[in-house]
Amino acid sequence: MKINLANIKKAKKLLNKSECIAIPTETVYGLAANAYSDRACKKIFELKKRPKNNPLIVHFYDKKNLSNDCSFNSSFIKLYKKFCPGPITFILDLKKTSKISKISTNKKNTLAVRFPKHPVTRKLLKELKFPLAAPSANLSSKVSSVCSKDVKEDFGKKIKYVLEGGNSTMGLESTIVDLRNKPKILRLGSLDVSLIQKALNRKIKINNKPSKISSPGQLRLHYSPGIPIRLNAKKTKINEAFLLIKKEKKHKSNYYYLSKSGNLKEAAKNLYSTLRKIKKKKYRSIAISKIPNKGLGQTINDRLIRASKF
Ligand code: TXA
Ligand code: MG
């Protein structure tokens, strides 16, 4: 993707003034602000209507830039070398001397750290003198944004600027791995857990059940298109859209496909945009066919189960 330097300059200028803007990443778009500034981080929580006790992921250009804020361990070094920049978020211990805003971490002594791969955002991070706190650029509990149009749809004029970066190539959020003690997965995501296990040469527990971090309201419903969802459906009811993993020979006007051939990577990329598309058609609900629970299919199912708690 060609980088528009005038856009980077505009983004930089706003971020330097503690404003909040949207940035593209390979997973989903983020709502970004200076992670060292309380004032800037507060704006993220306000704009997103995010509960104060739900801390933000902070995005860095590289490991060197992180060294003042977090301490490293051997698992981190291994995973960093293998997967970064890329769709993985690490939970690490914060250093006492760290300048990361306490608003962004909700005063926790840990930090969620990510090194995004999108070339536009990498260029921006390289130019800034601070890392970027950035949760997904959607209203709390709703479907994430995978293009600039989605962000504008959710926030309208409330957002000062959306840095253009085309469509997110992966389409689902990063995989979160807690590396403080025994590594464990806190959120399934765009990076297949089996690859993380292979890199660390050990089995890793998946602990993505509701934790103390998020507020109860948020846990009940997440990634929701705003209408009810039925999982493992075989047929539709009246006024219902049918979301299928792969294209069927028999097509009906209420059928939507995540992939032509049932490819899970393609399905992951198309999930959120297809849910948004269906919502706009004014169906009452969405029936979803069974999705294989392996590889990225596990992440797709994780999101759909949460979205079905309507
Ligand atoms: O792909 C992604 O991760 C995207 C892009 C923009 O980077 N970001 C994203 O952020 O999905 P968000 O805020 O929507 O999800 C981050 C999750 C939240 O559930 C939050 O509770 C958790 O990370 N989190 C943040 N800090 C944490 C910490 N110190 N310990 C455990 N979980 C944490
Ligand atoms: Mg989110």
GROMACS .gro file of C-alpha atoms and ligand atoms in nm:
model
  344
    1MET     CA    1   0.000   0.000   0.000
    2LYS     CA    2   0.128   0.346  -0.096
    3ILE     CA    3   0.177   0.572   0.205
    4ASN     CA    4   0.033   0.923   0.176
    5LEU     CA    5   0.279   1.142   0.367
    6ALA     CA    6   0.040   1.436   0.390
    7ASN     CA    7  -0.204   1.208   0.578
    8ILE     CA    8   0.070   1.094   0.818
    9LYS     CA    9   0.160   1.458   0.882
   10LYS     CA   10  -0.201   1.548   0.962
   11ALA     CA   11  -0.237   1.247   1.195
   12LYS     CA   12   0.086   1.335   1.372
   13LYS     CA   13  -0.018   1.696   1.422
   14LEU     CA   14  -0.348   1.598   1.584
   15LEU     CA   15  -0.190   1.329   1.805
   16ASN     CA   16   0.076   1.578   1.921
   17LYS     CA   17  -0.212   1.802   2.035
   18SER     CA   18  -0.355   1.515   2.247
   19GLU     CA   19  -0.640   1.456   2.004
   20CYS     CA   20  -0.794   1.118   1.935
   21ILE     CA   21  -0.794   0.982   1.577
   22ALA     CA   22  -0.863   0.647   1.407
   23ILE     CA   23  -0.573   0.443   1.269
   24PRO     CA   24  -0.567   0.140   1.040
   25THR     CA   25  -0.418  -0.189   1.158
   26GLU     CA   26  -0.403  -0.529   0.991
   27THR     CA   27  -0.655  -0.666   1.245
   28VAL     CA   28  -0.914  -0.389   1.289
   29TYR     CA   29  -0.908  -0.007   1.300
   30GLY     CA   30  -0.805   0.149   1.634
   31LEU     CA   31  -0.914   0.465   1.816
   32ALA     CA   32  -0.574   0.612   1.896
   33ALA     CA   33  -0.425   0.876   2.125
   34ASN     CA   34  -0.097   0.955   2.305
   35ALA     CA   35  -0.053   0.676   2.563
   36TYR     CA   36   0.163   0.904   2.781
   37SER     CA   37  -0.110   1.167   2.816
   38ASP     CA   38  -0.401   1.139   3.064
   39ARG     CA   39  -0.595   1.402   2.873
   40ALA     CA   40  -0.556   1.217   2.541
   41CYS     CA   41  -0.647   0.875   2.689
   42LYS     CA   42  -0.956   1.019   2.859
   43LYS     CA   43  -1.084   1.122   2.516
   44ILE     CA   44  -1.069   0.760   2.395
   45PHE     CA   45  -1.287   0.638   2.685
   46GLU     CA   46  -1.537   0.920   2.630
   47LEU     CA   47  -1.563   0.875   2.254
   48LYS     CA   48  -1.599   0.497   2.276
   49LYS     CA   49  -1.827   0.506   2.583
   50ARG     CA   50  -1.590   0.250   2.730
   51PRO     CA   51  -1.611   0.156   3.100
   52LYS     CA   52  -1.316   0.317   3.284
   53ASN     CA   53  -1.206  -0.016   3.431
   54ASN     CA   54  -1.136  -0.170   3.089
   55PRO     CA   55  -0.769  -0.090   3.011
   56LEU     CA   56  -0.636  -0.001   2.665
   57ILE     CA   57  -0.388  -0.184   2.441
   58VAL     CA   58  -0.081   0.030   2.372
   59HIS     CA   59   0.082   0.018   2.027
   60PHE     CA   60   0.459   0.056   1.984
   61TYR     CA   61   0.684   0.076   1.678
   62ASP     CA   62   0.931  -0.185   1.809
   63LYS     CA   63   1.080  -0.353   2.115
   64LYS     CA   64   1.338  -0.081   2.165
   65ASN     CA   65   1.063   0.177   2.206
   66LEU     CA   66   0.897  -0.040   2.471
   67SER     CA   67   1.204  -0.087   2.688
   68ASN     CA   68   1.134   0.220   2.909
   69ASP     CA   69   0.782   0.104   2.990
   70CYS     CA   70   0.787  -0.276   3.033
   71SER     CA   71   1.023  -0.549   3.145
   72PHE     CA   72   1.083  -0.836   2.902
   73ASN     CA   73   1.103  -1.211   2.960
   74SER     CA   74   1.222  -1.498   2.741
   75SER     CA   75   0.874  -1.598   2.614
   76PHE     CA   76   0.819  -1.241   2.502
   77ILE     CA   77   1.151  -1.229   2.315
   78LYS     CA   78   1.071  -1.559   2.138
   79LEU     CA   79   0.721  -1.452   2.032
   80TYR     CA   80   0.835  -1.102   1.937
   81LYS     CA   81   1.102  -1.241   1.705
   82LYS     CA   82   0.858  -1.481   1.542
   83PHE     CA   83   0.540  -1.277   1.508
   84CYS     CA   84   0.611  -0.903   1.535
   85PRO     CA   85   0.507  -0.678   1.390
   86GLY     CA   86   0.181  -0.871   1.376
   87PRO     CA   87  -0.158  -0.966   1.524
   88ILE     CA   88  -0.050  -1.059   1.878
   89THR     CA   89  -0.088  -0.860   2.202
   90PHE     CA   90   0.132  -0.931   2.506
   91ILE     CA   91   0.042  -0.870   2.871
   92LEU     CA   92   0.367  -0.763   3.040
   93ASP     CA   93   0.470  -0.609   3.373
   94LEU     CA   94   0.488  -0.231   3.370
   95LYS     CA   95   0.809  -0.072   3.497
   96LYS     CA   96   0.765   0.161   3.796
   97THR     CA   97   0.926   0.438   3.592
   98SER     CA   98   0.689   0.394   3.296
   99LYS     CA   99   0.526   0.707   3.160
  100ILE     CA  100   0.213   0.526   3.035
  101SER     CA  101  -0.101   0.711   3.149
  102LYS     CA  102  -0.272   0.558   3.455
  103ILE     CA  103  -0.604   0.639   3.290
  104SER     CA  104  -0.514   0.408   3.004
  105THR     CA  105  -0.415   0.117   3.232
  106ASN     CA  106  -0.681   0.180   3.498
  107LYS     CA  107  -0.386   0.194   3.744
  108LYS     CA  108  -0.293  -0.169   3.680
  109ASN     CA  109   0.069  -0.270   3.701
  110THR     CA  110   0.050  -0.461   3.373
  111LEU     CA  111   0.027  -0.340   3.015
  112ALA     CA  112  -0.126  -0.487   2.698
  113VAL     CA  113   0.134  -0.426   2.426
  114ARG     CA  114   0.106  -0.463   2.049
  115PHE     CA  115   0.328  -0.396   1.746
  116PRO     CA  116   0.091  -0.353   1.451
  117LYS     CA  117   0.205  -0.449   1.102
  118HIS     CA  118   0.002  -0.210   0.887
  119PRO     CA  119   0.255   0.002   0.689
  120VAL     CA  120   0.065   0.330   0.734
  121THR     CA  121   0.044   0.296   1.111
  122ARG     CA  122   0.405   0.175   1.132
  123LYS     CA  123   0.516   0.487   0.950
  124LEU     CA  124   0.312   0.699   1.192
  125LEU     CA  125   0.447   0.520   1.503
  126LYS     CA  126   0.802   0.563   1.377
  127GLU     CA  127   0.755   0.938   1.357
  128LEU     CA  128   0.590   0.988   1.697
  129LYS     CA  129   0.768   1.047   2.028
  130PHE     CA  130   0.512   0.840   2.220
  131PRO     CA  131   0.326   0.507   2.181
  132LEU     CA  132  -0.044   0.497   2.091
  133ALA     CA  133  -0.317   0.369   2.320
  134ALA     CA  134  -0.581   0.227   2.086
  135PRO     CA  135  -0.882   0.007   2.150
  136SER     CA  136  -1.082  -0.112   1.851
  137ALA     CA  137  -1.257   0.180   1.678
  138ASN     CA  138  -1.619   0.086   1.746
  139LEU     CA  139  -1.877   0.178   2.006
  140SER     CA  140  -1.843  -0.039   2.317
  141SER     CA  141  -2.006  -0.386   2.274
  142LYS     CA  142  -2.056  -0.343   1.897
  143VAL     CA  143  -1.881  -0.494   1.590
  144SER     CA  144  -1.527  -0.365   1.526
  145SER     CA  145  -1.440  -0.151   1.223
  146VAL     CA  146  -1.243  -0.298   0.932
  147CYS     CA  147  -1.235   0.011   0.706
  148SER     CA  148  -1.249   0.390   0.741
  149LYS     CA  149  -1.616   0.395   0.636
  150ASP     CA  150  -1.710   0.172   0.935
  151VAL     CA  151  -1.536   0.415   1.172
  152LYS     CA  152  -1.714   0.715   1.025
  153GLU     CA  153  -2.044   0.529   1.047
  154ASP     CA  154  -1.992   0.468   1.420
  155PHE     CA  155  -1.850   0.805   1.526
  156GLY     CA  156  -1.958   1.054   1.257
  157LYS     CA  157  -1.826   1.406   1.320
  158LYS     CA  158  -1.722   1.318   1.676
  159ILE     CA  159  -1.395   1.181   1.545
  160LYS     CA  160  -1.143   1.443   1.433
  161TYR     CA  161  -0.968   1.233   1.169
  162VAL     CA  162  -0.956   0.881   1.025
  163LEU     CA  163  -0.617   0.788   0.884
  164GLU     CA  164  -0.692   0.596   0.563
  165GLY     CA  165  -0.542   0.250   0.534
  166GLY     CA  166  -0.783   0.053   0.315
  167ASN     CA  167  -0.946  -0.267   0.439
  168SER     CA  168  -0.790  -0.448   0.736
  169THR     CA  169  -0.633  -0.759   0.585
  170MET     CA  170  -0.708  -0.994   0.878
  171GLY     CA  171  -1.042  -0.858   1.002
  172LEU     CA  172  -1.044  -0.998   1.359
  173GLU     CA  173  -0.867  -0.853   1.664
  174SER     CA  174  -0.522  -0.964   1.781
  175THR     CA  175  -0.468  -1.273   1.994
  176ILE     CA  176  -0.392  -1.170   2.355
  177VAL     CA  177  -0.135  -1.372   2.547
  178ASP     CA  178  -0.056  -1.310   2.913
  179LEU     CA  179   0.318  -1.366   2.960
  180ARG     CA  180   0.360  -1.270   3.324
  181ASN     CA  181   0.374  -1.621   3.463
  182LYS     CA  182   0.288  -1.936   3.273
  183PRO     CA  183   0.176  -1.809   2.930
  184LYS     CA  184  -0.201  -1.812   2.881
  185ILE     CA  185  -0.436  -1.691   2.611
  186LEU     CA  186  -0.679  -1.421   2.729
  187ARG     CA  187  -0.847  -1.364   2.394
  188LEU     CA  188  -0.853  -1.576   2.079
  189GLY     CA  189  -0.767  -1.368   1.775
  190SER     CA  190  -0.613  -1.340   1.431
  191LEU     CA  191  -0.302  -1.537   1.524
  192ASP     CA  192  -0.374  -1.908   1.555
  193VAL     CA  193  -0.302  -2.033   1.908
  194SER     CA  194  -0.134  -2.347   1.770
  195LEU     CA  195   0.137  -2.126   1.615
  196ILE     CA  196   0.204  -1.961   1.952
  197GLN     CA  197   0.223  -2.304   2.118
  198LYS     CA  198   0.467  -2.420   1.854
  199ALA     CA  199   0.689  -2.113   1.897
  200LEU     CA  200   0.702  -2.158   2.277
  201ASN     CA  201   0.717  -2.535   2.249
  202ARG     CA  202   0.448  -2.585   2.513
  203LYS     CA  203   0.074  -2.622   2.547
  204ILE     CA  204  -0.096  -2.298   2.645
  205LYS     CA  205  -0.414  -2.268   2.846
  206ILE     CA  206  -0.694  -2.071   2.688
  207ASN     CA  207  -0.845  -1.856   2.957
  208ASN     CA  208  -1.082  -1.630   2.770
  209LYS     CA  209  -1.367  -1.657   3.017
  210PRO     CA  210  -1.499  -1.332   3.163
  211SER     CA  211  -1.231  -1.186   3.390
  212LYS     CA  212  -1.240  -0.913   3.651
  213ILE     CA  213  -1.101  -0.660   3.404
  214SER     CA  214  -1.409  -0.593   3.199
  215SER     CA  215  -1.734  -0.470   3.338
  216PRO     CA  216  -2.022  -0.720   3.362
  217GLY     CA  217  -2.230  -0.524   3.112
  218GLN     CA  218  -1.963  -0.550   2.854
  219LEU     CA  219  -1.913  -0.918   2.905
  220ARG     CA  220  -2.276  -1.003   2.847
  221LEU     CA  221  -2.260  -0.877   2.492
  222HIS     CA  222  -1.966  -0.801   2.267
  223TYR     CA  223  -1.903  -0.778   1.891
  224SER     CA  224  -2.277  -0.738   1.839
  225PRO     CA  225  -2.430  -0.625   1.507
  226GLY     CA  226  -2.726  -0.493   1.710
  227ILE     CA  227  -2.978  -0.767   1.619
  228PRO     CA  228  -3.020  -1.122   1.761
  229ILE     CA  229  -2.800  -1.403   1.628
  230ARG     CA  230  -2.880  -1.777   1.621
  231LEU     CA  231  -2.584  -2.014   1.598
  232ASN     CA  232  -2.558  -2.357   1.428
  233ALA     CA  233  -2.874  -2.287   1.228
  234LYS     CA  234  -2.986  -2.517   0.947
  235LYS     CA  235  -3.255  -2.290   0.801
  236THR     CA  236  -3.400  -1.944   0.846
  237LYS     CA  237  -3.711  -1.804   1.008
  238ILE     CA  238  -3.924  -1.520   0.870
  239ASN     CA  239  -3.735  -1.194   0.818
  240GLU     CA  240  -3.401  -1.354   0.898
  241ALA     CA  241  -3.070  -1.336   0.710
  242PHE     CA  242  -2.869  -1.657   0.666
  243LEU     CA  243  -2.493  -1.630   0.713
  244LEU     CA  244  -2.303  -1.924   0.566
  245ILE     CA  245  -1.937  -2.013   0.581
  246LYS     CA  246  -1.928  -2.103   0.211
  247LYS     CA  247  -2.115  -2.027  -0.109
  248GLU     CA  248  -2.415  -2.257  -0.170
  249LYS     CA  249  -2.531  -2.374  -0.511
  250LYS     CA  250  -2.884  -2.269  -0.421
  251HIS     CA  251  -2.883  -1.893  -0.371
  252LYS     CA  252  -3.156  -1.690  -0.204
  253SER     CA  253  -3.171  -1.312  -0.156
  254ASN     CA  254  -3.127  -1.343   0.224
  255TYR     CA  255  -2.811  -1.560   0.195
  256TYR     CA  256  -2.470  -1.410   0.283
  257TYR     CA  257  -2.136  -1.589   0.251
  258LEU     CA  258  -1.817  -1.545   0.450
  259SER     CA  259  -1.606  -1.716   0.185
  260LYS     CA  260  -1.647  -1.865  -0.163
  261SER     CA  261  -1.492  -2.198  -0.073
  262GLY     CA  262  -1.517  -2.215   0.307
  263ASN     CA  263  -1.164  -2.078   0.359
  264LEU     CA  264  -1.139  -1.973   0.726
  265LYS     CA  265  -0.889  -1.692   0.667
  266GLU     CA  266  -1.118  -1.534   0.411
  267ALA     CA  267  -1.417  -1.591   0.641
  268ALA     CA  268  -1.238  -1.414   0.929
  269LYS     CA  269  -1.159  -1.119   0.708
  270ASN     CA  270  -1.522  -1.087   0.595
  271LEU     CA  271  -1.701  -1.153   0.925
  272TYR     CA  272  -1.747  -0.801   1.065
  273SER     CA  273  -1.812  -0.633   0.729
  274THR     CA  274  -2.079  -0.893   0.646
  275LEU     CA  275  -2.249  -0.850   0.986
  276ARG     CA  276  -2.258  -0.473   0.926
  277LYS     CA  277  -2.396  -0.527   0.575
  278ILE     CA  278  -2.677  -0.752   0.704
  279LYS     CA  279  -2.767  -0.507   0.981
  280LYS     CA  280  -2.822  -0.233   0.722
  281LYS     CA  281  -3.072  -0.449   0.532
  282LYS     CA  282  -3.318  -0.433   0.825
  283TYR     CA  283  -3.347  -0.807   0.893
  284ARG     CA  284  -3.489  -0.891   1.235
  285SER     CA  285  -3.221  -1.147   1.315
  286ILE     CA  286  -2.935  -1.354   1.171
  287ALA     CA  287  -2.917  -1.733   1.146
  288ILE     CA  288  -2.561  -1.861   1.121
  289SER     CA  289  -2.461  -2.201   0.985
  290LYS     CA  290  -2.217  -2.421   1.180
  291ILE     CA  291  -1.857  -2.299   1.152
  292PRO     CA  292  -1.575  -2.555   1.190
  293ASN     CA  293  -1.417  -2.504   1.533
  294LYS     CA  294  -1.054  -2.525   1.429
  295GLY     CA  295  -0.782  -2.266   1.361
  296LEU     CA  296  -0.935  -1.926   1.288
  297GLY     CA  297  -1.278  -2.093   1.305
  298GLN     CA  298  -1.227  -2.097   1.684
  299THR     CA  299  -1.188  -1.719   1.686
  300ILE     CA  300  -1.490  -1.669   1.458
  301ASN     CA  301  -1.700  -1.889   1.690
  302ASP     CA  302  -1.571  -1.705   1.997
  303ARG     CA  303  -1.689  -1.371   1.851
  304LEU     CA  304  -2.024  -1.511   1.736
  305ILE     CA  305  -2.100  -1.671   2.073
  306ARG     CA  306  -2.041  -1.335   2.244
  307ALA     CA  307  -2.244  -1.154   1.978
  308SER     CA  308  -2.533  -1.398   2.032
  309LYS     CA  309  -2.585  -1.294   2.397
  310PHE     CA  310  -2.837  -1.039   2.278
  311TXA     O1  311  -0.630  -0.615   1.718
  311TXA     C1  312  -0.642  -0.553   1.824
  311TXA     O2  313  -0.603  -0.596   1.933
  311TXA     C2  314  -0.712  -0.414   1.816
  311TXA     C3  315  -0.623  -0.321   1.734
  311TXA     C4  316  -0.678  -0.181   1.726
  311TXA     O3  317  -0.493  -0.324   1.787
  311TXA     N1  318  -0.737  -0.362   1.948
  311TXA     C5  319  -0.832  -0.412   2.031
  311TXA     O4  320  -0.845  -0.342   2.150
  311TXA     O5  321  -0.898  -0.510   2.004
  311TXA     P1  322  -0.971  -0.359   2.250
  311TXA     O6  323  -0.955  -0.253   2.349
  311TXA     O7  324  -1.096  -0.359   2.173
  311TXA     O8  325  -0.947  -0.496   2.317
  311TXA     C6  326  -0.838  -0.507   2.407
  311TXA     C7  327  -0.866  -0.605   2.516
  311TXA     C8  328  -0.976  -0.560   2.608
  311TXA     O9  329  -1.066  -0.668   2.624
  311TXA     C9  330  -0.904  -0.531   2.740
  311TXA    O10  331  -0.982  -0.569   2.851
  311TXA    C10  332  -0.780  -0.617   2.730
  311TXA    O11  333  -0.746  -0.614   2.594
  311TXA     N2  334  -0.668  -0.561   2.809
  311TXA    C11  335  -0.613  -0.439   2.802
  311TXA     N3  336  -0.516  -0.422   2.893
  311TXA    C12  337  -0.509  -0.538   2.962
  311TXA    C13  338  -0.429  -0.586   3.070
  311TXA     N4  339  -0.337  -0.509   3.128
  311TXA     N5  340  -0.449  -0.712   3.114
  311TXA    C14  341  -0.542  -0.792   3.055
  311TXA     N6  342  -0.621  -0.753   2.952
  311TXA    C15  343  -0.606  -0.629   2.907
  312MG      MG  344  -1.280  -0.414   2.105
   0.00000   0.00000   0.00000
